[in-house]
mmCIF file of C-alpha atoms in Angstrom:
data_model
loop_
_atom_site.group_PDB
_atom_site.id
_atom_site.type_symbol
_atom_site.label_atom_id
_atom_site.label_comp_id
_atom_site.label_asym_id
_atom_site.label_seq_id
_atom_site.Cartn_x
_atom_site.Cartn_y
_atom_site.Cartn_z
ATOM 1 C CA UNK A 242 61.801 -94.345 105.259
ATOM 2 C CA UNK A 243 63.508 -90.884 105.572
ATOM 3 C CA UNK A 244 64.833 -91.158 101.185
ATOM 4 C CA UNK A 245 60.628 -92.257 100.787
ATOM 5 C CA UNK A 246 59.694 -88.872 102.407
ATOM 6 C CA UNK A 247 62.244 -87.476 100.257
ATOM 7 C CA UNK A 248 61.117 -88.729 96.963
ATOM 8 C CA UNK A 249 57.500 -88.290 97.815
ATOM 9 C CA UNK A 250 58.160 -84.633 98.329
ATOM 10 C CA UNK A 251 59.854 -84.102 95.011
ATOM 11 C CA UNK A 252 57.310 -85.367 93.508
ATOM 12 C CA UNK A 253 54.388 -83.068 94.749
ATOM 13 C CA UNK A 254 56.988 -79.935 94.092
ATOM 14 C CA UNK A 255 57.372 -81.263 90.523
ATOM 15 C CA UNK A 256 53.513 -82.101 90.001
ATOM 16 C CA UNK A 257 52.938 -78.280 91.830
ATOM 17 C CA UNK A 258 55.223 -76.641 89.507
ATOM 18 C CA UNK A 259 53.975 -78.101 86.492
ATOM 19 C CA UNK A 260 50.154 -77.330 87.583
ATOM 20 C CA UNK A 261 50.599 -73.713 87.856
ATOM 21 C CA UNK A 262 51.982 -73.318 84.564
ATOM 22 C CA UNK A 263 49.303 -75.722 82.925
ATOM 23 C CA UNK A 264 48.625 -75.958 79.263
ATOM 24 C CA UNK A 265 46.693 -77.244 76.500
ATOM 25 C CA UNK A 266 49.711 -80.082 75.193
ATOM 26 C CA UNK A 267 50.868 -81.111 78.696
ATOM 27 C CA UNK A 268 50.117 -84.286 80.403
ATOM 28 C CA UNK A 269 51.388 -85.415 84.180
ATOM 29 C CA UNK A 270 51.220 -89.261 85.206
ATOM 30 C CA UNK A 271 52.598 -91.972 87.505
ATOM 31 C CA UNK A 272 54.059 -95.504 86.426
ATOM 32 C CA UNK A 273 55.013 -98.189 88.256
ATOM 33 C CA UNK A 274 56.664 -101.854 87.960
ATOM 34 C CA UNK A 275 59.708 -103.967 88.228
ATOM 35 C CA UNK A 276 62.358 -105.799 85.918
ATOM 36 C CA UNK A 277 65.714 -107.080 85.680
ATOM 37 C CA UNK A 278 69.212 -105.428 86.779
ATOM 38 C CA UNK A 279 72.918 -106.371 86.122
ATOM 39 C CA UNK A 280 76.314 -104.456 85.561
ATOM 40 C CA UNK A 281 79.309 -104.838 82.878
ATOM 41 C CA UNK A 282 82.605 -105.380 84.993
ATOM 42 C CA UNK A 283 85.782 -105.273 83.180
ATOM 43 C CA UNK A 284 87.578 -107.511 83.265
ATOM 44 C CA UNK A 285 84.788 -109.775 82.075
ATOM 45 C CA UNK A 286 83.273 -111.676 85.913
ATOM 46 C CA UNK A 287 81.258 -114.382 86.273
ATOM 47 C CA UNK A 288 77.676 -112.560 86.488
ATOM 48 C CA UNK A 289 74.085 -113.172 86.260
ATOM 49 C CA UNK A 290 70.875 -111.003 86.171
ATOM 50 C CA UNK A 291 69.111 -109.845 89.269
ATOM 51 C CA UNK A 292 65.673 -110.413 88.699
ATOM 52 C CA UNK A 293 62.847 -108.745 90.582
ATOM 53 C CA UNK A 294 63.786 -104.918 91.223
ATOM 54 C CA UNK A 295 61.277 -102.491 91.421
ATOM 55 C CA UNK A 296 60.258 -98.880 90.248
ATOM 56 C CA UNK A 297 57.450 -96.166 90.329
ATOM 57 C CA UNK A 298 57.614 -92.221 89.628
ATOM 58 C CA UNK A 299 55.807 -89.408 88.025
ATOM 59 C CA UNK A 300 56.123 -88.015 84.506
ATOM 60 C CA UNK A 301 55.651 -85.537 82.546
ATOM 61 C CA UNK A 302 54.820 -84.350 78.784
ATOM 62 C CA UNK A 303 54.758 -81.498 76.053
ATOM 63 C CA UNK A 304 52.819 -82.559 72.775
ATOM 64 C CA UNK A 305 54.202 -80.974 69.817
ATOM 65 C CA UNK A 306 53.045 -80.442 66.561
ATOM 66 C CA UNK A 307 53.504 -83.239 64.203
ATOM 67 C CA UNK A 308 56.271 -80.785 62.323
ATOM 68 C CA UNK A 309 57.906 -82.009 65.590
ATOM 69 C CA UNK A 310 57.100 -85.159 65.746
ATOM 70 C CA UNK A 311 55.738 -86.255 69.352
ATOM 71 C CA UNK A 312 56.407 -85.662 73.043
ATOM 72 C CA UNK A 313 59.033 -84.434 74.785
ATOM 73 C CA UNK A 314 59.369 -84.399 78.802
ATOM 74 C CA UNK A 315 61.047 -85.680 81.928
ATOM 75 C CA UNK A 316 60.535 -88.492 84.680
ATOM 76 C CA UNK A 317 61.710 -88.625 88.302
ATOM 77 C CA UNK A 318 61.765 -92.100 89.205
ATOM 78 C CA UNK A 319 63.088 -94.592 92.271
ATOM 79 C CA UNK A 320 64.696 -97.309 90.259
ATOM 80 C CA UNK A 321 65.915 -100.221 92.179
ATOM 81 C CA UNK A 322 69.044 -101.764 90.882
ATOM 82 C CA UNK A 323 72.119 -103.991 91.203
ATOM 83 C CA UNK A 324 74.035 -107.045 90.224
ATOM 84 C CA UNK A 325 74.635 -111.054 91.024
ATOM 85 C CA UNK A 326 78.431 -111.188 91.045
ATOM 86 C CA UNK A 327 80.464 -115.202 91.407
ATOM 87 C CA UNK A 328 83.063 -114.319 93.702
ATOM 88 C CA UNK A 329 84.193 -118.001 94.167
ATOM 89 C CA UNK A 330 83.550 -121.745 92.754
ATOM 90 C CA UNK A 331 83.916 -124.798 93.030
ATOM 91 C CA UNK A 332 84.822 -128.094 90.126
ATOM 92 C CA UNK A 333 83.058 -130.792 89.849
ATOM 93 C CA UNK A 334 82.962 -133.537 87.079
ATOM 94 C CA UNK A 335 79.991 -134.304 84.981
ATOM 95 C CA UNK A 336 78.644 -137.508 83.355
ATOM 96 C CA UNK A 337 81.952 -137.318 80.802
ATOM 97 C CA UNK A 338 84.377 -136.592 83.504
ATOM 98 C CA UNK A 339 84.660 -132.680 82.446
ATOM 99 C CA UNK A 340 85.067 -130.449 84.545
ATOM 100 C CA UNK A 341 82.599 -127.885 85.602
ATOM 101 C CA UNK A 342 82.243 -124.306 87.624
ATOM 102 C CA UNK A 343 79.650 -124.413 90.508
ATOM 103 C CA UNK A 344 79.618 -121.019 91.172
ATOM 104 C CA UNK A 345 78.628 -119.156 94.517
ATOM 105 C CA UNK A 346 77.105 -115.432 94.173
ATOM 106 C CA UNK A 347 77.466 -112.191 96.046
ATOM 107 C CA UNK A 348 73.906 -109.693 95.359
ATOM 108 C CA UNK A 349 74.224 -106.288 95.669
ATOM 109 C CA UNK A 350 71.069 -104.165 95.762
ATOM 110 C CA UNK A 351 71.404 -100.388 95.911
ATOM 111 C CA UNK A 352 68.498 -97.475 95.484
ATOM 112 C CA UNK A 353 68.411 -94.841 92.550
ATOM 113 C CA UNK A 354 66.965 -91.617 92.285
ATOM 114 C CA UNK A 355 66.635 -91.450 88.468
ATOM 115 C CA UNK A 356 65.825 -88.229 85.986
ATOM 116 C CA UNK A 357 65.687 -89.285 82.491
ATOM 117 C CA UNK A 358 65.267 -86.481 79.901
ATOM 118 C CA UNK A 359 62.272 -87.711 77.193
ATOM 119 C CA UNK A 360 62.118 -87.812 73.355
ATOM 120 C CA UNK A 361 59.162 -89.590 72.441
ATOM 121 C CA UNK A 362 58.181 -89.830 69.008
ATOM 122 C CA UNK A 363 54.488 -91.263 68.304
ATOM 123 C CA UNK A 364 51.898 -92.126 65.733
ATOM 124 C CA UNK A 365 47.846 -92.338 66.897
ATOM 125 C CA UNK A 366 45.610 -95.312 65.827
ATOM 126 C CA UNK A 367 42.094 -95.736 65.879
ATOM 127 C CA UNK A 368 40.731 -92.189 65.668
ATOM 128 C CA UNK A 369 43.130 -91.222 67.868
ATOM 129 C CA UNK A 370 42.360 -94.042 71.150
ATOM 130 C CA UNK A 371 45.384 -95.475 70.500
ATOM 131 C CA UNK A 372 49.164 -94.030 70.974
ATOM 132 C CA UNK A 373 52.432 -95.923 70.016
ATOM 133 C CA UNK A 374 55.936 -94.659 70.798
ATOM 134 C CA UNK A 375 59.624 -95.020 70.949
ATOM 135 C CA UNK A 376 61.563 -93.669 73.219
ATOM 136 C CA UNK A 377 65.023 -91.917 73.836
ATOM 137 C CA UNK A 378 66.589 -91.061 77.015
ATOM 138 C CA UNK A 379 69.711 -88.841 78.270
ATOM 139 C CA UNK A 380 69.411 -90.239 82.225
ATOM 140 C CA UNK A 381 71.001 -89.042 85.160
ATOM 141 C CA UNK A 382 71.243 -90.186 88.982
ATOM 142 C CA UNK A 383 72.255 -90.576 92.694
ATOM 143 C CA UNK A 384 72.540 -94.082 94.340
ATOM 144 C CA UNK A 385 71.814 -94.254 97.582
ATOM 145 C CA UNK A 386 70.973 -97.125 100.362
ATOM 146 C CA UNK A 387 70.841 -100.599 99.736
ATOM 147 C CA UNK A 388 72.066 -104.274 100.979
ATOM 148 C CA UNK A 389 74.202 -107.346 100.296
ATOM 149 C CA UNK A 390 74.026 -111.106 100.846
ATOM 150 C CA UNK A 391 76.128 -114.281 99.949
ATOM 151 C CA UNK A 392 74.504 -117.122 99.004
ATOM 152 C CA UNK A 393 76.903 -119.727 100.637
ATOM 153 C CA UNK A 394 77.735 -118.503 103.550
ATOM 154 C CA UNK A 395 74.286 -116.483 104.519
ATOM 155 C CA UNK A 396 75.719 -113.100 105.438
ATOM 156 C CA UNK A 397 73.783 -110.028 104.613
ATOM 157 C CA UNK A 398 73.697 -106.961 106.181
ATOM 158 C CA UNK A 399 73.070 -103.111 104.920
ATOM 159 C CA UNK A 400 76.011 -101.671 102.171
ATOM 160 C CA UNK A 401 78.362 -99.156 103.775
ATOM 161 C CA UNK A 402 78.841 -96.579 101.238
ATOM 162 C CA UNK A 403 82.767 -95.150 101.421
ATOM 163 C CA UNK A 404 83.293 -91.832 99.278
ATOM 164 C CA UNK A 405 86.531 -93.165 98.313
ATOM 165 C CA UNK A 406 85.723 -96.578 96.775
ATOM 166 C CA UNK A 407 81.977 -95.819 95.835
ATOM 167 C CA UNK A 408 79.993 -93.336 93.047
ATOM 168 C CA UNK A 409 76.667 -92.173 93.905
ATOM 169 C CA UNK A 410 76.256 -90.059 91.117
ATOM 170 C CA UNK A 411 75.697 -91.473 87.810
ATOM 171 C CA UNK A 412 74.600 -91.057 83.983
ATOM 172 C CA UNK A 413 73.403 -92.921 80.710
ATOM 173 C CA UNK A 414 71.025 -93.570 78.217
ATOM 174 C CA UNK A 415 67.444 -95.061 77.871
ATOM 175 C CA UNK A 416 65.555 -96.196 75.399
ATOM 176 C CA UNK A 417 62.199 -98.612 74.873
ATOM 177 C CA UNK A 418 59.031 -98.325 73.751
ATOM 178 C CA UNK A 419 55.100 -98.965 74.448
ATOM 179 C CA UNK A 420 51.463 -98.076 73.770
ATOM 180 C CA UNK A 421 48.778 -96.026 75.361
ATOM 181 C CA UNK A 422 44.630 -96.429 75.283
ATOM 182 C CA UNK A 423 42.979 -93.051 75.115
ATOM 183 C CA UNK A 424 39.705 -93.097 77.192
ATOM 184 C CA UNK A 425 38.547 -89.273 77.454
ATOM 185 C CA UNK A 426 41.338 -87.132 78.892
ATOM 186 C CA UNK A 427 43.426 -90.107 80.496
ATOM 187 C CA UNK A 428 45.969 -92.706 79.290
ATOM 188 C CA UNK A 429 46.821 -96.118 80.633
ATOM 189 C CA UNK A 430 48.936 -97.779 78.986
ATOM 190 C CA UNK A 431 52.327 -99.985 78.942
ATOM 191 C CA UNK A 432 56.259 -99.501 78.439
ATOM 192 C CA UNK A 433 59.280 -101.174 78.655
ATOM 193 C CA UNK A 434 62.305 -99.276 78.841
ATOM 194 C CA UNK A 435 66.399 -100.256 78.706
ATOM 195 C CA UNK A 436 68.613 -98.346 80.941
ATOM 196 C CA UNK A 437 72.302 -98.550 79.690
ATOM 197 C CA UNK A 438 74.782 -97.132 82.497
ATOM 198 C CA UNK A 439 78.032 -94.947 81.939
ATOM 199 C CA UNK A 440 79.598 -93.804 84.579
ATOM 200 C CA UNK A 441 81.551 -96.668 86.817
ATOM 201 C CA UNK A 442 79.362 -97.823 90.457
ATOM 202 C CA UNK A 443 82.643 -98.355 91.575
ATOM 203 C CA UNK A 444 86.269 -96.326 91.626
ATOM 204 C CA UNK A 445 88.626 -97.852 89.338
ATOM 205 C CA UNK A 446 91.722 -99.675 90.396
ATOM 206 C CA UNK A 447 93.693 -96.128 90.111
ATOM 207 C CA UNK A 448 91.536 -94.380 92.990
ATOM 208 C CA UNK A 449 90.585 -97.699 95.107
ATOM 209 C CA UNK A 450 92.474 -100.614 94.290
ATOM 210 C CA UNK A 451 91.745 -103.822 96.639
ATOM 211 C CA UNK A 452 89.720 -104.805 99.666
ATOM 212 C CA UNK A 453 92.319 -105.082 101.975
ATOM 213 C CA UNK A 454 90.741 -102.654 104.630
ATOM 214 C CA UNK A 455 87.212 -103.473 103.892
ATOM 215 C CA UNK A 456 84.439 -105.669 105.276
ATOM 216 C CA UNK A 457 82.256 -108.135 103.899
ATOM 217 C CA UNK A 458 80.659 -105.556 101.852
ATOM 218 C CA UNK A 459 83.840 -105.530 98.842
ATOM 219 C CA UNK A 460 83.944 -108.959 97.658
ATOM 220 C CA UNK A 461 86.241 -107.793 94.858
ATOM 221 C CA UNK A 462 90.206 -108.795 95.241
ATOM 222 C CA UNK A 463 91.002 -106.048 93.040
ATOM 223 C CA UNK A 464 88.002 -103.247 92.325
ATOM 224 C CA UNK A 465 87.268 -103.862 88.368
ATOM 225 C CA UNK A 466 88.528 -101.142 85.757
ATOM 226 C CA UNK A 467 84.947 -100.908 84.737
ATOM 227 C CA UNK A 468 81.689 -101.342 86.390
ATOM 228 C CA UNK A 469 78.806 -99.804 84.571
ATOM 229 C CA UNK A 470 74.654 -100.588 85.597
ATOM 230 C CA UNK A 471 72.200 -101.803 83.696
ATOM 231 C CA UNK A 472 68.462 -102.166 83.932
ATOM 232 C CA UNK A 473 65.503 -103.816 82.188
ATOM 233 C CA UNK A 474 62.136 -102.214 82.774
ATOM 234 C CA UNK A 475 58.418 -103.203 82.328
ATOM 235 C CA UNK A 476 56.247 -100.641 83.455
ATOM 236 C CA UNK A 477 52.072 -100.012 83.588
ATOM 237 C CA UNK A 478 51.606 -96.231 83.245
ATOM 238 C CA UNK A 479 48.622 -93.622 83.826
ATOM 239 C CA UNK A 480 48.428 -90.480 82.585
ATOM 240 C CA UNK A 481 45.787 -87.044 82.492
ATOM 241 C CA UNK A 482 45.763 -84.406 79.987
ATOM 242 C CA UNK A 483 44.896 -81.185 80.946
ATOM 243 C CA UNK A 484 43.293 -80.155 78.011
ATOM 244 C CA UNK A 485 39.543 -81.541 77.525
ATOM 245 C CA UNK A 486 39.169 -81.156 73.591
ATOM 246 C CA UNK A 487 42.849 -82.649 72.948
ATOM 247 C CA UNK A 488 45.630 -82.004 71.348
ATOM 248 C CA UNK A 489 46.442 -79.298 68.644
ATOM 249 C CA UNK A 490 47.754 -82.349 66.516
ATOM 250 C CA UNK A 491 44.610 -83.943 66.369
ATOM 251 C CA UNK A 492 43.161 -81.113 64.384
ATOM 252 C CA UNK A 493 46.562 -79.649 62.690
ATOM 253 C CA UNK A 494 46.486 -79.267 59.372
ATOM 254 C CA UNK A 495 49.486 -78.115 57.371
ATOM 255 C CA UNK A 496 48.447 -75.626 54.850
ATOM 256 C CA UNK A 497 48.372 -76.183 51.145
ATOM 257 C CA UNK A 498 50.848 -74.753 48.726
ATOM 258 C CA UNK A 499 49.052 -72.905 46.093
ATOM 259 C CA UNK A 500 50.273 -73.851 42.721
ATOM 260 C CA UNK A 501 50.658 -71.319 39.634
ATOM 261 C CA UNK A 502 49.356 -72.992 36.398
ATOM 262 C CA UNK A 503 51.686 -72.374 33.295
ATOM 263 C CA UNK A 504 50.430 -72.377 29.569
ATOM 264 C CA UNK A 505 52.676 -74.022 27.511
ATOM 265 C CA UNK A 506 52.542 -73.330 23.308
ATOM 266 C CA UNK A 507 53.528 -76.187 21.307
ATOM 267 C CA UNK A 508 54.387 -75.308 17.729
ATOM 268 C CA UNK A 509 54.939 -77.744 14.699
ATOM 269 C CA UNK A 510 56.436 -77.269 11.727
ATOM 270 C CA UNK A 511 56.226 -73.429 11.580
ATOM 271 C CA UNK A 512 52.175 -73.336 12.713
ATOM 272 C CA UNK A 513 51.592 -71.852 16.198
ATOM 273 C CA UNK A 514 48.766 -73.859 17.701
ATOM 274 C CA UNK A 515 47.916 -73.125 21.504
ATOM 275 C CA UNK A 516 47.190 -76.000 23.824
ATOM 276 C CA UNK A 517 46.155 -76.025 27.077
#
């Protein structure tokens, strides 16, 4: 409840901020949905996705002119994420007498406060009712909260976060894409966005190397070398535009090169002739 407050209140700053300073090409909105998480261990684990996490936040836009091309702005966002990891197995035999892996999963769920940095180029359809865009993202957070659970055994409980084994802070890259319906000053519309982690969840084996003073919490023998996030977004979004006439793209046009016309004389055979 307290990180809610938290968020909640960085939000209104942000959406104070940017109404103060208000102009014709800006646009604030809010977004919301859920998706799919997982992380890249190395060495390669036995993983699969998490489906089901969650996220909502406010955005913001500046409209360039087309010599631009499209929007650029910033989202704060609470972005749910985490990983399924198969800590142990068991064989069985199949039909044919091979051998198979039954494995049994530890879930890890953990809370992000997420600021991606927006490029978002865009063409409009339709007289201008309809927006499609990419999107590129330079994204930076802080993890914070969060749970675990074991599917065999039943245990879950809250994730103790240790400083010495654990990163809060983290960065990456976005990208995705979507459209937007244009009904007077307002958007609604819908994106999907990738969110491709750098920096390790975990400490590598060369700060924090096993689980020998840990609880239930580290199911890891030996931390991995590597343990990027990842997550898959699907998101409904709504946004107003502060100006009521539009943008300055709608009605840009680029100005026309005037163009110096030449005479050219063509002679043949000795007789000048002029021809224009």
């Amino acid at each position: 409840m307290r990180y809610t407050k938290t968020f909640f209140a960085l939000i209104a700053a942000l959406m104070l901020s940017v109404g103060q300073s208000v102009q014709a090409q800006h646009t604030v909105g809010v977004f919301g949905g859920m998706g799919s998480a997982s992380a890249r261990f190395f060495p390669k684990q036995e993983m699969k996705m998490l489906f089901g996490p969650a996220n909502f936040g406010f955005s913001w836009r500046y409209y360039s002119l087309p010599r631009y091309v499209g929007a650029v702005g910033a989202d704060l966002e609470f972005l749910q994420r985490g990983f399924s990891y198969g800590y142990t197995y068991r064989t069985v035999l199949d039909e044919k007498g091979n051998e198979q892996r039954e494995y049994s999963y530890y879930t890890r769920r953990l809370n992000s406060l997420m600021l991606p940095l927006v490029w978002q180029p865009h063409v409009y359809m339709a007289k201008n009712h309809i927006r499609l865009y990419l999107e590129a993202a330079l994204t930076f957070s802080y993890n914070f909260g969060g749970d675990y659970d074991y599917d065999d055994t039943g245990v879950a409980a809250d994730y103790d976060w240790r400083r010495e084994r654990d990163n809060r802070w983290n960065y990456g890259l976005a990208g995705g894409g979507g459209f937007a319906l244009l009904f007077g000053r307002y958007e609604v519309g819908f994106r999907a966005r990738y969110y491709f982690g750098y920096a390790d969840l975990l400490r590598n084996r060369n700060k924090y190397y096993d689980n020998a003073t840990d609880g239930p919490e580290n199911p890891f023998t030996y931390t991995p070398l590597k343990s990027p996030i990842d997550n898959l977004t699907f998101n409904i979004t709504l946004a107003y535009r502060f100006n009521k006439d539009g943008f300055e793209e709608w009605f840009y046009k680029p100005k026309r090169r005037n163009r110096q016309k030449r005479d050219f004389k063509f002679s043949n055979d000795g007789d000048i002739g002029a021809m224009r």
